[in-house]
Structure formats: structure tokens, C-alpha cells
Short mmCIF file of C-alpha atoms in Angstrom, two decimals:
data_model
loop_
_atom_site.label_atom_id
_atom_site.label_comp_id
_atom_site.label_asym_id
_atom_site.label_seq_id
_atom_site.Cartn_x
_atom_site.Cartn_y
_atom_site.Cartn_z
CA MET U 23 -64.20 -23.63 20.75
CA GLY U 24 -63.40 -19.46 20.32
CA PHE U 25 -60.10 -17.85 20.55
CA ILE U 26 -58.56 -17.77 23.95
CA LEU U 27 -55.12 -17.58 23.70
CA SER U 28 -51.88 -16.28 25.94
CA THR U 29 -49.41 -13.65 25.31
CA LYS U 30 -46.81 -16.73 25.12
CA ASP U 31 -49.04 -18.00 22.54
CA LEU U 32 -48.90 -15.28 20.40
CA ALA U 33 -46.19 -14.56 20.36
CA THR U 34 -42.63 -15.38 18.35
CA ALA U 35 -38.84 -14.90 18.91
CA ASN U 36 -37.50 -11.84 17.63
CA ALA U 37 -41.08 -11.01 16.39
CA SER U 38 -41.89 -6.95 15.83
CA GLU U 39 -44.62 -5.94 17.02
CA HIS U 40 -46.11 -5.26 13.59
CA ASP U 41 -44.89 -9.25 13.15
CA GLN U 42 -47.20 -10.85 16.14
CA ILE U 43 -50.31 -8.42 15.38
CA LYS U 44 -50.32 -9.45 11.71
CA ARG U 45 -49.45 -13.41 13.24
CA VAL U 46 -53.25 -12.68 14.54
CA LEU U 47 -54.62 -11.45 11.78
CA GLU U 48 -53.82 -13.35 9.11
CA PRO U 49 -55.82 -16.91 9.70
CA PHE U 50 -58.93 -14.47 9.83
CA ARG U 51 -57.89 -12.88 6.51
CA GLN U 52 -57.61 -16.69 5.18
CA ILE U 53 -61.18 -17.62 6.77
CA PHE U 54 -62.91 -14.32 5.08
CA MET U 55 -61.07 -15.35 1.66
CA THR U 56 -61.91 -19.71 2.18
CA ILE U 57 -65.89 -18.34 2.94
CA LEU U 58 -65.57 -15.26 -0.46
CA GLU U 59 -63.77 -18.62 -2.47
CA ASN U 60 -66.87 -21.06 -0.74
CA ALA U 61 -70.17 -18.75 -1.83
CA GLU U 62 -72.02 -17.70 -4.27
CA ASN U 63 -71.34 -15.33 -6.85
CA ASP U 64 -72.82 -14.13 -10.27
CA CYS U 65 -71.83 -15.42 -13.36
CA VAL U 66 -69.43 -13.14 -15.39
CA SER U 67 -68.70 -13.69 -18.54
CA HIS U 68 -66.15 -11.53 -19.87
CA PHE U 69 -65.40 -7.56 -18.58
CA THR U 70 -64.02 -3.94 -20.68
CA ILE U 71 -62.52 -1.37 -19.63
CA ASP U 72 -62.94 2.23 -19.98
CA ARG U 73 -59.41 3.62 -20.49
CA THR U 74 -60.79 7.30 -20.88
CA TYR U 75 -61.92 7.47 -17.26
CA SER U 76 -58.95 7.93 -14.66
CA PRO U 77 -59.09 5.80 -12.72
CA ALA U 78 -59.66 3.28 -15.84
CA ILE U 79 -63.67 1.19 -14.88
CA ILE U 80 -64.22 -1.45 -15.51
CA THR U 81 -67.65 -3.81 -16.05
CA LEU U 82 -68.23 -6.97 -15.38
CA HIS U 83 -70.92 -8.25 -17.69
CA PRO U 84 -74.21 -11.44 -17.00
CA ALA U 85 -72.88 -15.03 -18.21
CA ASN U 86 -77.11 -15.01 -18.89
CA GLY U 87 -77.72 -12.45 -21.48
CA ASN U 88 -78.98 -9.40 -20.07
CA ASP U 89 -78.98 -9.91 -16.50
CA PHE U 90 -77.15 -11.78 -13.34
CA SER U 91 -79.36 -14.24 -12.55
CA VAL U 92 -76.82 -17.26 -12.68
CA SER U 93 -75.17 -18.08 -9.92
CA ALA U 94 -72.23 -19.96 -9.16
CA LYS U 95 -69.78 -20.88 -6.07
CA GLY U 96 -66.39 -18.32 -5.48
CA ARG U 97 -64.06 -18.72 -9.08
CA ALA U 98 -66.01 -20.73 -10.99
CA ALA U 99 -68.59 -17.71 -11.56
CA PHE U 100 -65.37 -16.60 -13.77
CA PRO U 101 -64.42 -17.68 -16.69
CA PRO U 102 -60.53 -18.31 -17.50
CA SER U 103 -60.19 -15.35 -19.46
CA VAL U 104 -60.66 -13.01 -15.90
CA PRO U 105 -57.69 -13.04 -14.19
CA TYR U 106 -57.26 -15.02 -10.75
CA ASP U 107 -56.34 -11.13 -9.28
CA MET U 108 -59.51 -9.45 -10.89
CA GLN U 109 -61.58 -12.47 -9.71
CA THR U 110 -60.71 -12.08 -5.93
CA ALA U 111 -61.11 -8.57 -6.24
CA ILE U 112 -64.89 -9.20 -7.35
CA LEU U 113 -65.16 -11.68 -4.80
CA LYS U 114 -64.18 -8.64 -2.16
CA PHE U 115 -66.46 -6.44 -4.40
CA ASN U 116 -68.98 -4.33 -1.75
CA GLN U 117 -68.30 -6.82 0.84
CA CYS U 118 -66.04 -4.14 3.29
CA ASP U 119 -68.95 -3.90 5.72
CA LEU U 120 -69.29 -7.35 5.77
CA SER U 121 -65.98 -8.13 6.29
CA VAL U 122 -65.57 -5.87 9.13
CA LEU U 123 -69.06 -6.84 10.84
CA SER U 124 -68.33 -10.38 10.44
CA LEU U 125 -64.14 -10.36 12.80
CA LEU U 126 -64.71 -7.50 14.74
CA CYS U 127 -65.82 -9.13 17.92
CA TRP U 128 -63.16 -12.36 16.81
CA ILE U 129 -60.66 -10.39 16.27
CA ARG U 130 -60.48 -8.29 19.64
CA ASP U 131 -60.88 -11.28 21.25
CA ALA U 132 -57.62 -12.75 19.59
CA LEU U 133 -55.55 -9.75 19.96
CA ARG U 134 -56.93 -8.91 23.63
CA PRO U 135 -53.21 -10.87 25.93
CA THR U 136 -51.64 -8.28 23.47
CA GLY U 137 -52.94 -5.66 25.61
CA ALA U 138 -54.53 -3.74 21.44
CA THR U 139 -57.59 -3.25 21.38
CA VAL U 140 -59.85 -2.61 17.23
CA ASP U 141 -62.12 -0.46 15.93
CA TRP U 142 -64.46 -0.28 12.93
CA LEU U 143 -63.03 2.73 10.72
CA MET U 144 -64.98 4.31 8.06
CA ILE U 145 -62.97 6.13 5.16
CA VAL U 146 -64.89 8.15 2.48
CA SER U 147 -63.03 8.08 0.47
CA VAL U 148 -59.85 5.34 -0.60
CA ARG U 149 -58.27 6.40 -3.82
CA PRO U 150 -58.89 3.44 -6.14
CA LEU U 151 -56.26 2.32 -9.30
CA SER U 152 -59.83 0.72 -10.81
CA ILE U 153 -63.56 0.91 -10.63
CA LEU U 154 -65.46 -1.96 -10.69
CA HIS U 155 -68.81 -2.31 -11.13
CA TYR U 156 -71.42 -5.06 -12.78
CA SER U 157 -73.08 -3.69 -15.80
CA ASP U 158 -76.39 -3.82 -14.79
CA GLU U 159 -75.54 -0.46 -11.77
CA GLU U 160 -73.86 2.40 -12.42
CA PRO U 161 -70.25 2.76 -11.18
CA VAL U 162 -69.63 4.27 -8.03
CA THR U 163 -66.79 7.35 -9.47
CA ARG U 164 -66.84 9.80 -5.74
CA ASN U 165 -66.92 9.72 -2.50
CA GLY U 166 -67.37 5.57 -1.81
CA ARG U 167 -67.49 4.95 1.64
CA HIS U 168 -65.27 2.17 3.15
CA SER U 169 -64.84 -0.14 5.96
CA VAL U 170 -61.50 -1.57 7.28
CA LEU U 171 -59.71 -2.41 10.85
CA ALA U 172 -57.63 -0.57 12.99
CA ILE U 173 -55.87 -1.85 15.94
CA THR U 174 -54.09 0.09 17.98
CA THR U 175 -51.59 -1.82 20.25
CA ALA U 176 -49.98 -1.22 23.47
CA SER U 177 -47.64 1.07 22.58
CA ARG U 178 -49.70 3.18 21.43
CA GLU U 179 -48.64 2.33 17.80
CA GLU U 180 -51.21 2.33 14.72
CA TYR U 181 -52.25 -0.10 11.87
CA ILE U 182 -55.05 -0.36 9.66
CA ALA U 183 -55.67 -3.83 8.07
CA ASP U 184 -58.39 -4.25 5.04
CA PHE U 185 -59.36 -7.43 4.05
CA THR U 186 -60.85 -6.13 1.03
CA LEU U 187 -58.03 -4.03 -0.59
CA GLU U 188 -57.69 -6.00 -3.47
CA GLN U 189 -61.84 -4.72 -4.32
CA PHE U 190 -60.23 -1.19 -5.33
CA GLY U 191 -57.21 -2.88 -7.72
CA TYR U 192 -54.04 -2.55 -5.13
CA PRO U 193 -52.02 -5.91 -4.91
CA ALA U 194 -53.81 -8.22 -1.65
CA GLU U 195 -49.90 -8.15 -0.06
CA LEU U 196 -50.29 -4.45 1.42
CA TRP U 197 -53.28 -5.54 3.35
CA PHE U 198 -51.68 -4.50 6.73
CA LEU U 199 -49.56 -1.30 7.07
CA GLU U 200 -49.43 1.69 10.04
CA LYS U 201 -51.88 4.10 9.66
CA ALA U 202 -50.00 6.35 8.42
CA GLU U 203 -49.09 4.95 5.35
CA TYR U 204 -52.46 3.46 5.07
CA LEU U 205 -54.16 6.79 4.91
CA THR U 206 -50.21 8.53 2.16
CA ARG U 207 -51.26 5.59 -0.23
CA PHE U 208 -55.10 4.64 -0.70
CA VAL U 209 -56.69 7.62 0.72
CA GLU U 210 -58.12 10.49 -1.13
CA ALA U 211 -56.35 13.94 0.26
CA GLY U 212 -59.56 15.47 1.69
CA ALA U 213 -60.60 12.91 2.69
CA SER U 214 -62.62 12.26 6.35
CA TRP U 215 -62.92 8.97 8.19
CA ARG U 216 -64.42 7.90 11.69
CA ILE U 217 -64.97 4.74 14.19
CA ALA U 218 -67.88 3.58 13.03
CA SER U 219 -70.81 4.26 16.24
CA ALA U 220 -73.46 1.80 17.05
CA GLU U 221 -75.77 2.84 15.33
CA ASP U 222 -73.56 2.69 11.89
CA MET U 223 -73.04 -1.57 12.84
CA ASP U 224 -76.41 -1.71 13.43
CA ASP U 225 -77.86 -0.08 10.06
CA ALA U 226 -74.89 -3.21 8.23
CA HIS U 227 -76.08 -5.58 10.46
CA CYS U 228 -79.59 -5.12 9.15
CA ASP U 229 -77.77 -4.84 5.40
CA ILE U 230 -76.90 -7.96 5.91
CA ALA U 231 -78.90 -9.40 8.13
CA GLU U 232 -81.02 -9.32 4.59
CA CYS U 233 -79.45 -10.09 2.07
CA ASP U 234 -79.17 -13.39 0.94
CA ILE U 235 -75.69 -13.64 -0.46
CA GLN U 236 -73.92 -11.19 3.25
CA GLN U 237 -76.21 -13.63 5.72
CA PRO U 238 -74.39 -17.05 5.23
CA ILE U 239 -71.62 -16.05 4.71
CA ARG U 240 -71.50 -14.68 8.03
CA THR U 241 -73.16 -17.03 9.18
CA CYS U 242 -70.15 -19.70 8.57
CA ILE U 243 -67.20 -17.81 9.75
CA ASP U 244 -69.02 -16.80 13.03
CA ALA U 245 -69.17 -20.86 12.44
CA VAL U 246 -65.43 -21.70 11.66
CA CYS U 247 -64.10 -19.24 14.25
CA GLN U 248 -66.08 -20.79 17.14
CA GLU U 249 -65.18 -24.30 15.74
CA ILE U 250 -61.64 -23.80 14.89
CA ASP U 251 -59.06 -25.56 17.61
CA TRP U 252 -56.29 -22.19 17.46
CA LEU U 253 -54.16 -24.13 19.67
CA SER U 254 -53.20 -26.67 17.13
CA TYR U 255 -53.10 -23.76 14.65
CA TYR U 256 -50.50 -22.08 15.88
CA LYS U 257 -48.40 -25.43 17.28
CA LEU U 258 -48.15 -25.85 12.57
CA SER U 259 -45.07 -24.49 11.13
CA ALA U 260 -46.21 -21.22 9.08
CA GLU U 261 -46.67 -23.48 5.52
CA GLU U 262 -49.28 -26.49 7.14
CA ARG U 263 -51.54 -23.39 8.62
CA ILE U 264 -53.20 -22.19 5.23
CA PRO U 265 -53.51 -25.86 3.90
CA TRP U 266 -55.43 -27.02 7.66
CA LEU U 267 -57.25 -24.11 8.17
CA GLU U 268 -58.32 -24.37 4.28
CA ALA U 269 -59.71 -27.43 5.59
CA ARG U 270 -61.20 -26.64 8.59
CA ILE U 271 -63.11 -24.09 6.78
CA ARG U 272 -64.18 -26.69 3.99
CA GLU U 273 -65.30 -29.32 6.87
CA THR U 274 -67.20 -26.05 7.86
CA VAL U 275 -69.09 -25.22 5.31
CA GLY U 276 -69.97 -28.22 4.07
CA ARG U 277 -72.30 -29.01 7.53
CA LEU U 278 -73.51 -25.86 7.20
CA GLU U 279 -74.76 -26.89 3.20
CA ALA U 280 -76.46 -30.21 4.58
CA GLU U 281 -78.00 -29.05 7.76
CA ASP U 282 -79.69 -26.08 5.25
CA GLU U 283 -80.58 -29.19 2.44
CA LEU U 284 -81.98 -30.95 5.43
CA ASP U 285 -84.01 -27.69 6.88
CA SER U 286 -85.52 -27.50 3.41
CA THR U 287 -86.06 -31.12 2.73
CA LEU U 288 -88.40 -31.42 6.03
CA GLU U 289 -89.63 -27.74 5.00
CA ALA U 290 -90.57 -29.44 1.66
CA ALA U 291 -91.86 -32.58 3.05
#
């Protein structure tokens, strides 16, 4: 049904502007995370850490011998020896463009009643605490581009929402910060950043459309955001919201998978 709420629906008594914006963004971040946890991911057997470099380089090794030809859904792709936080980092590895491209229009609609604007900000580069890479690829140690959401409120306060920050080794709770604090904490000295151009967006759209893993995720995000009853979501208590949202996401994921299976059956007939 899309996201159509008034400022009254979004407002919380005595909530700061920061808290109100974060409250609107939180379900979208949860949607992205839950869908990643239900998407196919390359199976990992173990990881090794090279501490001779700073930051340390974490290498992910395949579960199928010499190549990453086996996949599983979400966290099922990892053995128990891979810590939970690292699993999250792997699920979000190289997914920053996907997170922004998939959610930008939905978040713009959601924040419109507050008077806030949202842009796609490209940063070169973020300062990682650790560097992830798969063993069949070279690690990106310099000048990696990162995508985040830049929010400017009606009162001209500026914030950054980073839905994939964990891939750099940072704790998840730092995903929403004032822009100045984000740049100070996470961005390399001498870094550059700019608002994504229409050409940047077209390039990212084409790259995702050609990816067998990312395009289904984007399709699922669109379906979930369209089908969620946001008025019902905001009527729930804070403790009820995530379980309710996860249940709705699983329903949509299951429906899309059933439709895909039916399409495959019909094509094979």
C-alpha cells in the first residue's frame, strides 16, 4: 500500500528531530537486513585473518573446495565458527549500492511529511576497522567507493544513514549519526564525497539488474515496502514491531518464491 503517513502518525511525544528521523528509517533497515537473511549467499567454510596489514584483512574461504559454487540462505551459509557479527558483515559486504538504490524512493516518501530530503551520497573512501574479501578475489585496500543515505531535515540538520556499515567491522548501532560525526568517525582523511548523479544511478541499476543475487533482493524489497501496512506497524509497541515486520517479510518472501517456482514449472512444461 506504499508509505503515506502524516506528521501526526510519525511524531512521538518529546521526541527530538534526530529520534523521529531514525524512527522512520529503522523499519527500512530491518527490511533490508531480514531480506538479506533470506537471500542466497555463497557458502563459507572458514575465515583467516592477516594481521600483518593495518587494518587486518579477513579472507573468506569456500565451503566447496576451490570455488564459491555452493550457496545457502542467509546465515545458513556460515558454520558456527563464524561469529554472528561477522556473518552480518559478510551478508552486507558490497551491498551498499543495493541498499541505497532499493530503498531511496521509499525512504523519500516516508520522510516527506517531516519536510526532510534524502540523497544518495557516494564516499571515497571509508576507513575500515577490517577488510573483508573472498579468497577468489583481491581485497580492496584503497579508494573503495561506499554509498550511504544523506538526510537533511526541515531545520537543515544533516544525518547519515548507513545500512551496510557492519561490513567495515563497525558495530551496528552506529548506523545513524549526524553527518559531521559520521565523517569524523568513519571517513579517511582527504576523502571526497558527492551526491550520486543520474548516470551513477543508471550504472548501479544496470549492475544490479544483471546480478542473479542482487536483483531478486531488490524485487523483494519493492514488494515488501509496497505491501506493508505502515499504519498497523506504527500502532504497535516498540517491542512488537520487529517480530511483526519479520513475519510480514517472510510472508512476502514465501509468496515470491512460490511464484518463481510456478513460473519455472510452467517454463519447463
